[in-house]
mmCIF file with all atom_site columns, C-alpha atoms in Angstrom:
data_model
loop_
_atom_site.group_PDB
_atom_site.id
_atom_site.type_symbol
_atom_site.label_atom_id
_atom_site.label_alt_id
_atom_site.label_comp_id
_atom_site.label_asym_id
_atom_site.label_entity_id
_atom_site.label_seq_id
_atom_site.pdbx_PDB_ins_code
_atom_site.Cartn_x
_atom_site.Cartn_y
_atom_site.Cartn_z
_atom_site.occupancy
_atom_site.B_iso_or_equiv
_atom_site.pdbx_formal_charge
_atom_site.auth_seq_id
_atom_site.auth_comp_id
_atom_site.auth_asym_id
_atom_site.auth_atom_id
_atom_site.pdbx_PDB_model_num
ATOM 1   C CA . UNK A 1 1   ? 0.290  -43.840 12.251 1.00 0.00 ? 1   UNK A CA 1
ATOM 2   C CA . UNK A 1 2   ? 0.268  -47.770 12.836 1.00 0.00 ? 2   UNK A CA 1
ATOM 3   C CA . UNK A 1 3   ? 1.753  -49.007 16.266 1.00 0.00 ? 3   UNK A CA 1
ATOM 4   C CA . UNK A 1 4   ? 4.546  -50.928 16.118 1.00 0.00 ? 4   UNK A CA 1
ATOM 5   C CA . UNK A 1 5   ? 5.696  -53.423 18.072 1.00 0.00 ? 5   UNK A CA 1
ATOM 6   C CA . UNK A 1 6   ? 9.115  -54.830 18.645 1.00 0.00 ? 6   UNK A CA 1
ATOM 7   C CA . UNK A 1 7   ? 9.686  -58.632 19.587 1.00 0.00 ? 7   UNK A CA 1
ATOM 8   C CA . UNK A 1 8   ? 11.896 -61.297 19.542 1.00 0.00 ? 8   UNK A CA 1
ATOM 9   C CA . UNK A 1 9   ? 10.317 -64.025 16.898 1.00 0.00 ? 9   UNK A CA 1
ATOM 10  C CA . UNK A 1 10  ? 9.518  -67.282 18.094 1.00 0.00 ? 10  UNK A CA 1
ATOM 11  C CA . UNK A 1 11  ? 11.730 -70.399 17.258 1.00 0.00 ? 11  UNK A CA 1
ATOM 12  C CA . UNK A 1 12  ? 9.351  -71.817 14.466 1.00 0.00 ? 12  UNK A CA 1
ATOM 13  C CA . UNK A 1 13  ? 7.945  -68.643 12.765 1.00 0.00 ? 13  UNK A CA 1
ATOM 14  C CA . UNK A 1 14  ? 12.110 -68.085 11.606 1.00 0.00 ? 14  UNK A CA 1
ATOM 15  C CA . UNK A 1 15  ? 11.062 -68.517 7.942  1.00 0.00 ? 15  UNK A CA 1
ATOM 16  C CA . UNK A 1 16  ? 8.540  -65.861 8.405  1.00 0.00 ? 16  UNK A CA 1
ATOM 17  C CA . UNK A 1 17  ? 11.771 -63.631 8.254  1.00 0.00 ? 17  UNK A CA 1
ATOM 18  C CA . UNK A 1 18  ? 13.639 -64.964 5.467  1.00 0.00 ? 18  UNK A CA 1
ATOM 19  C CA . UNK A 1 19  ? 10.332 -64.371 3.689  1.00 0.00 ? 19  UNK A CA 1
ATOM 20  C CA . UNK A 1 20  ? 10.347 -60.596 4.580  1.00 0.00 ? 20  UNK A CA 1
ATOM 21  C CA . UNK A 1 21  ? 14.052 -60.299 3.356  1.00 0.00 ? 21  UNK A CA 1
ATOM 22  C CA . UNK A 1 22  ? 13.219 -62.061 -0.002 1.00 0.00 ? 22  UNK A CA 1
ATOM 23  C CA . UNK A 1 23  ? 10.447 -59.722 -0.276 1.00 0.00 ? 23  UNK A CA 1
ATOM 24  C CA . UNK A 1 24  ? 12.082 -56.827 -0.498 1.00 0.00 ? 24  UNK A CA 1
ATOM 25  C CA . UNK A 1 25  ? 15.212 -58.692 -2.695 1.00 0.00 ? 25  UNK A CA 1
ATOM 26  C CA . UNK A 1 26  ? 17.448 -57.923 0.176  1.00 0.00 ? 26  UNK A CA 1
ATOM 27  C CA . UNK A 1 27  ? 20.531 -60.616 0.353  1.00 0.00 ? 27  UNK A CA 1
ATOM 28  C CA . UNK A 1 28  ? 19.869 -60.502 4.375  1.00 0.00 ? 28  UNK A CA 1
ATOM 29  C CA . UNK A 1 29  ? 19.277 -63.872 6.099  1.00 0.00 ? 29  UNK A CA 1
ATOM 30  C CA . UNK A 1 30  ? 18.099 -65.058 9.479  1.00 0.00 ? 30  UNK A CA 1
ATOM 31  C CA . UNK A 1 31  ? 20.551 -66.703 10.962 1.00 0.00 ? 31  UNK A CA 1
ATOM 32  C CA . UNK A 1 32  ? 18.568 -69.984 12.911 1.00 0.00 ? 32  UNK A CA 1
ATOM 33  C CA . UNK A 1 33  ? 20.878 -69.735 15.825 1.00 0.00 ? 33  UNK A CA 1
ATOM 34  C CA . UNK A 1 34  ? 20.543 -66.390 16.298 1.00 0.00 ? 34  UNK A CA 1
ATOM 35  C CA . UNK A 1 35  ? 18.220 -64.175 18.540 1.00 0.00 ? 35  UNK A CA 1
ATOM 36  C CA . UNK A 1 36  ? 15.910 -63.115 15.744 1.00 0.00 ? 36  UNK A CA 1
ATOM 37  C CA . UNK A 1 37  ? 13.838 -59.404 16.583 1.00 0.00 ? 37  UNK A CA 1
ATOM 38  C CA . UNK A 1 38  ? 10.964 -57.851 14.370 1.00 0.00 ? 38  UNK A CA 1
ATOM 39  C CA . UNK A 1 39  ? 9.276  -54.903 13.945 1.00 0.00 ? 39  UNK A CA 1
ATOM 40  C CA . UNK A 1 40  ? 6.181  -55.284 12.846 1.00 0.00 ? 40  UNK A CA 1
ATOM 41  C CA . UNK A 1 41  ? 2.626  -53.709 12.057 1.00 0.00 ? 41  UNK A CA 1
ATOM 42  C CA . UNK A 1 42  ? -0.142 -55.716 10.804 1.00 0.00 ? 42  UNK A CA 1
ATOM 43  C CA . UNK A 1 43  ? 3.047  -57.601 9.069  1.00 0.00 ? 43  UNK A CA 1
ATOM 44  C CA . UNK A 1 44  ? 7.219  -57.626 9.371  1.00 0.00 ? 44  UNK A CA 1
ATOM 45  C CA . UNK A 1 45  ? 8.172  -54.137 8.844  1.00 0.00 ? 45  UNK A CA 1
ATOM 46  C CA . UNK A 1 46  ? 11.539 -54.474 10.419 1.00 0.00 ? 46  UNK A CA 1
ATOM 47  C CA . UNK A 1 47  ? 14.158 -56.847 11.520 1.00 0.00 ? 47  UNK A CA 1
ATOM 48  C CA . UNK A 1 48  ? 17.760 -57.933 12.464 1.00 0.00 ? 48  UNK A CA 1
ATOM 49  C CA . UNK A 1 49  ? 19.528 -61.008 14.006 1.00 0.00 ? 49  UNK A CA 1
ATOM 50  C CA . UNK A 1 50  ? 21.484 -61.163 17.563 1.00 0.00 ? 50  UNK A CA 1
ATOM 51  C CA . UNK A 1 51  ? 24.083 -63.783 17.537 1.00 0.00 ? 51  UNK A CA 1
ATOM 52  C CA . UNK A 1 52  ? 25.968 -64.928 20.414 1.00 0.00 ? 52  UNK A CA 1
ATOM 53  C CA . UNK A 1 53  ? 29.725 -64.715 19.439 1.00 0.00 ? 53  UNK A CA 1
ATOM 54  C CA . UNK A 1 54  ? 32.745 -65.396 21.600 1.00 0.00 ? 54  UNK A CA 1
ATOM 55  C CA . UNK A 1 55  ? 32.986 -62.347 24.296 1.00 0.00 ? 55  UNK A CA 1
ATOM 56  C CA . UNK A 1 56  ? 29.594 -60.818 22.782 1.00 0.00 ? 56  UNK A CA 1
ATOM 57  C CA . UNK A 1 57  ? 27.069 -60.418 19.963 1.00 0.00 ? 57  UNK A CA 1
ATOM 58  C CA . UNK A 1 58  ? 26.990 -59.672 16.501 1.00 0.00 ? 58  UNK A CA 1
ATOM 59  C CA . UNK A 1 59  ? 24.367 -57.840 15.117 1.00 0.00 ? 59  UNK A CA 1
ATOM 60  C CA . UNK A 1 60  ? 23.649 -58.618 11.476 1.00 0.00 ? 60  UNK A CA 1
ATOM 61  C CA . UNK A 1 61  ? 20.676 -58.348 9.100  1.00 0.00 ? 61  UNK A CA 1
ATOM 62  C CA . UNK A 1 62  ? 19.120 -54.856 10.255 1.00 0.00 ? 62  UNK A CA 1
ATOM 63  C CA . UNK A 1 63  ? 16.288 -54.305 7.317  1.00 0.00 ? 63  UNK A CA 1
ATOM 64  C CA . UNK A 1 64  ? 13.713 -52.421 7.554  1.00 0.00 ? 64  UNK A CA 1
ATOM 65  C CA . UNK A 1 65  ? 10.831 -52.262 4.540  1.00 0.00 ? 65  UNK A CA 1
ATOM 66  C CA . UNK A 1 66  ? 11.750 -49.053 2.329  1.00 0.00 ? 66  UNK A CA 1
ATOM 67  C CA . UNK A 1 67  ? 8.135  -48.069 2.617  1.00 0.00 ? 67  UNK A CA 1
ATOM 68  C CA . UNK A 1 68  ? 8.354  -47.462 6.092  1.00 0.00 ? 68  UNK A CA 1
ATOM 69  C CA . UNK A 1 69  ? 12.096 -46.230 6.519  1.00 0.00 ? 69  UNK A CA 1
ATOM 70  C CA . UNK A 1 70  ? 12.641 -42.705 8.237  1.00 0.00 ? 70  UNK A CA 1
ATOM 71  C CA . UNK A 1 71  ? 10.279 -43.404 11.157 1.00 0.00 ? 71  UNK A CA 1
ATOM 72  C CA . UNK A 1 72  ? 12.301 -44.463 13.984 1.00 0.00 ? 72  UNK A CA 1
ATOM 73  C CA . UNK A 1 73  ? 12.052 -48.146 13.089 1.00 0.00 ? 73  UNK A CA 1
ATOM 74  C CA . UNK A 1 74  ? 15.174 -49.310 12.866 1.00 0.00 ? 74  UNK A CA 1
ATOM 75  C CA . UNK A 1 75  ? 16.803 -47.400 15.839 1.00 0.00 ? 75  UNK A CA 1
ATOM 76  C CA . UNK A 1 76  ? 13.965 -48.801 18.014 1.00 0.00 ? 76  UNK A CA 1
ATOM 77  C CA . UNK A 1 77  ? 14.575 -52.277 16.955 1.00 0.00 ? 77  UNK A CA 1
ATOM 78  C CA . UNK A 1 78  ? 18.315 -52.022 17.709 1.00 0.00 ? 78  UNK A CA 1
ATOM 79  C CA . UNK A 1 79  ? 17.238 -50.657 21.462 1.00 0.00 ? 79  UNK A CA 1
ATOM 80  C CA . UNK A 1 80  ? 14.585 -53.683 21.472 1.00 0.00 ? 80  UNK A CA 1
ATOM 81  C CA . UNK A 1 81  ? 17.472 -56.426 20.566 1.00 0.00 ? 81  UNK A CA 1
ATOM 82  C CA . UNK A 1 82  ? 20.559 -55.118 22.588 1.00 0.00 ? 82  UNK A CA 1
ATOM 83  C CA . UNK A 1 83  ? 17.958 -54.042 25.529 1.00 0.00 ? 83  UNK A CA 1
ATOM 84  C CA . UNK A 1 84  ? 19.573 -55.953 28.948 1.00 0.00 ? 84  UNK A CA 1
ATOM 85  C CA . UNK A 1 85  ? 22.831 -57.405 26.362 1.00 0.00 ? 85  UNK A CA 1
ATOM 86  C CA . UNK A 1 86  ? 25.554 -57.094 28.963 1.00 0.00 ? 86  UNK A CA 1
ATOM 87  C CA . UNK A 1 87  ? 28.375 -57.968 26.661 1.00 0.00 ? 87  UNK A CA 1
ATOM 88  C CA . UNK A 1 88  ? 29.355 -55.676 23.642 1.00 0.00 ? 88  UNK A CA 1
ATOM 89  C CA . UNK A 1 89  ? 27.952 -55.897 20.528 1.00 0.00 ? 89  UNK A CA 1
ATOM 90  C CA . UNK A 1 90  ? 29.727 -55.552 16.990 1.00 0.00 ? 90  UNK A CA 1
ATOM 91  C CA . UNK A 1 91  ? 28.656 -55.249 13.738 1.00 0.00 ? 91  UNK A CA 1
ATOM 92  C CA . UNK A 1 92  ? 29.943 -55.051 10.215 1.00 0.00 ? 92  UNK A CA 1
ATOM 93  C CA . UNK A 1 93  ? 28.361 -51.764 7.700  1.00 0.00 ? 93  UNK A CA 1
ATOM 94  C CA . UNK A 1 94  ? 28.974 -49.629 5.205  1.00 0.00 ? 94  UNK A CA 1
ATOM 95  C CA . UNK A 1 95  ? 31.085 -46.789 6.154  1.00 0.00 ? 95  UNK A CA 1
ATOM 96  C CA . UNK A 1 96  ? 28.100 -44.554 4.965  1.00 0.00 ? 96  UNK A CA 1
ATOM 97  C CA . UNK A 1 97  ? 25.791 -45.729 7.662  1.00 0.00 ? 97  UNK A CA 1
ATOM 98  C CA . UNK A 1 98  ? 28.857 -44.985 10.696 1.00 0.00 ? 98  UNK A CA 1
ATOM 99  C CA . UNK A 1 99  ? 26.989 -42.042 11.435 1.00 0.00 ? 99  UNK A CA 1
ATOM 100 C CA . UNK A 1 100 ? 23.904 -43.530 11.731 1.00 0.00 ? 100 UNK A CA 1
ATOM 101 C CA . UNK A 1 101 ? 24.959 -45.919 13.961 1.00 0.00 ? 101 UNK A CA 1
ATOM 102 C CA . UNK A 1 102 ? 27.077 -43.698 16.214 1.00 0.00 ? 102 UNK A CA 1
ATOM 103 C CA . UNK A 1 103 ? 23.826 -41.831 17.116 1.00 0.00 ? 103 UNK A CA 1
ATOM 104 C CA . UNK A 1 104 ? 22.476 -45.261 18.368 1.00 0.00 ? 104 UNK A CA 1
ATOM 105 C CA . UNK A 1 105 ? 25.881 -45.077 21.209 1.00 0.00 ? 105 UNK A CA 1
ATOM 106 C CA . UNK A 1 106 ? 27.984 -47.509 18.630 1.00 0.00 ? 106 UNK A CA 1
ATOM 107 C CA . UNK A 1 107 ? 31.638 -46.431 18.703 1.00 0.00 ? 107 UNK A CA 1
ATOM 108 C CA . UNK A 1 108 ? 34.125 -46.786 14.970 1.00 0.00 ? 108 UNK A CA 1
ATOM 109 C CA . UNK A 1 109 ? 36.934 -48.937 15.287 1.00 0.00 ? 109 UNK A CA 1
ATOM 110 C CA . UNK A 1 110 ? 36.532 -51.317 17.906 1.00 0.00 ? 110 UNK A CA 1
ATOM 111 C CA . UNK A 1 111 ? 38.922 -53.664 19.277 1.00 0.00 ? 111 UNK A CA 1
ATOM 112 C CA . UNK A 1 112 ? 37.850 -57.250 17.828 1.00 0.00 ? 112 UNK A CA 1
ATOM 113 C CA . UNK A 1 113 ? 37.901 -60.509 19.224 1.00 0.00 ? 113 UNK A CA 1
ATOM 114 C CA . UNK A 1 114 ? 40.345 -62.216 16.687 1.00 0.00 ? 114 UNK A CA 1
ATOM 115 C CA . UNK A 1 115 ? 37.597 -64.456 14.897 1.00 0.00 ? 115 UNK A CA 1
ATOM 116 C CA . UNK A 1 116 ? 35.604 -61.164 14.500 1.00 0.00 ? 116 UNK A CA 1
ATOM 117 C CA . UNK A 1 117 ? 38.779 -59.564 12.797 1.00 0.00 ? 117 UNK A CA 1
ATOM 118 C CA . UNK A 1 118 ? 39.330 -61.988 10.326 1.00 0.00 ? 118 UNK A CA 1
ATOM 119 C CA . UNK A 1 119 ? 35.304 -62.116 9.618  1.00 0.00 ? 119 UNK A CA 1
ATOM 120 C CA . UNK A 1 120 ? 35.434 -58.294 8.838  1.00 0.00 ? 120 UNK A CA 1
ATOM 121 C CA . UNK A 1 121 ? 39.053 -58.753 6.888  1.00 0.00 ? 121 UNK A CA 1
ATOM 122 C CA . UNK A 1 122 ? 37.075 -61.218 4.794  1.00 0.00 ? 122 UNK A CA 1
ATOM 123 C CA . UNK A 1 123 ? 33.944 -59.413 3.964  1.00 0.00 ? 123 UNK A CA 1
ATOM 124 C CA . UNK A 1 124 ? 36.164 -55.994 3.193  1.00 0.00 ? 124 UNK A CA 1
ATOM 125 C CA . UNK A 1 125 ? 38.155 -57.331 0.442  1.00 0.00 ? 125 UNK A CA 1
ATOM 126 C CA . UNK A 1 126 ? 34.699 -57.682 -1.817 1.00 0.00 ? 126 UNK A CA 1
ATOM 127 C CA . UNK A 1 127 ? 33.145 -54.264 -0.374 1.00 0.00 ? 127 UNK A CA 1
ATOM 128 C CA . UNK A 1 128 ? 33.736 -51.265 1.848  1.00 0.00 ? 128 UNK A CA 1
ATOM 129 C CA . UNK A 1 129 ? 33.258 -52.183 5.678  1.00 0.00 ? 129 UNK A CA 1
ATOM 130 C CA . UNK A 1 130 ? 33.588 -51.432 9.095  1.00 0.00 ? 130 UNK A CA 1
ATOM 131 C CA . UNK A 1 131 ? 33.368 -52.476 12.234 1.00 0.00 ? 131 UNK A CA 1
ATOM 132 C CA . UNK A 1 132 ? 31.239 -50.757 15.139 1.00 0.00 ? 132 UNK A CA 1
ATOM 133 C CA . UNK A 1 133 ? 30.575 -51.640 18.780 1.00 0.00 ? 133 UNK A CA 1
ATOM 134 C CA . UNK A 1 134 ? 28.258 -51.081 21.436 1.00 0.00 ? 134 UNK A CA 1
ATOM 135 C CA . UNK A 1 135 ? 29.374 -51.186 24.880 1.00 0.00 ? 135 UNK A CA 1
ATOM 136 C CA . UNK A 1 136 ? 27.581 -52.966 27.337 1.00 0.00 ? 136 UNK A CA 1
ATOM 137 C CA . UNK A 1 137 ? 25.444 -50.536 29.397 1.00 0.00 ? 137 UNK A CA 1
ATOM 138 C CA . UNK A 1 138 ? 26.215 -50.455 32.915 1.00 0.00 ? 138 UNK A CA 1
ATOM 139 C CA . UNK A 1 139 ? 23.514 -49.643 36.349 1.00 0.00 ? 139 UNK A CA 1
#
């Protein structure tokens, strides 16, 4: 099996990642202002955005290549990206994937700053959504 590593992506390589989501015809896009982490291999295999939002992050854009899905790769990422975060971080999914994320310490339901509340109100009236959060590790 390939190694893969797990980085945050330079300022000027961002379009490298909007490449990888256009790809693979995923609607995901890398948000400039945003913390932007890859997996990759020989190439992008993996990635999501870290934005700074008022009283935490939001994690959006978690992709990972279908070819290479069921290995660990997107759990590993997460850990990379929220890896010394010590505010919560939030994120927006399909109910489907709650599980998923619950096994990565994420918590349903979350108390929302008000701007995140009216984000996730928005986004739900076109598609099932909700909200998870990771609470900031302590020690």
């Amino acid at each position: 099996m390939t190694d893969t590593r797990y980085a945050l992506l330079d300022d000027l390589s961002w379009p490298l990642l909007n490449k990888f989501y256009r790809a693979h015809q995923s609607p995901m896009k890398a948000v400039r202002e945003a913390q932007l982490w890859v997996a990759r291999r020989d190439e992008i295999v993996g990635a999501l955005c870290l934005r700074h939002v008022s009283g935490g992050h939001w994690l959006t854009g978690l992709f990972v290549d279908p070819a290479c899905r069921e290995q660990g790769i997107a759990a590993q990422l997460i850990d990379a990206a929220v890896s010394g975060v010590e505010e919560p971080v939030w994120l927006f999914c399909h109910p489907d994937l709650r599980g998923f994320y619950e096994r990565r310490g994420f918590s349903f339901d979350p108390e929302l700053p008000q701007a995140m509340a009216e984000r996730l109100s928005r986004y739900a009236r076109s598609k099932p959504m909700i909200a998870m959060e990771l609470a900031p590790r302590l020690g």
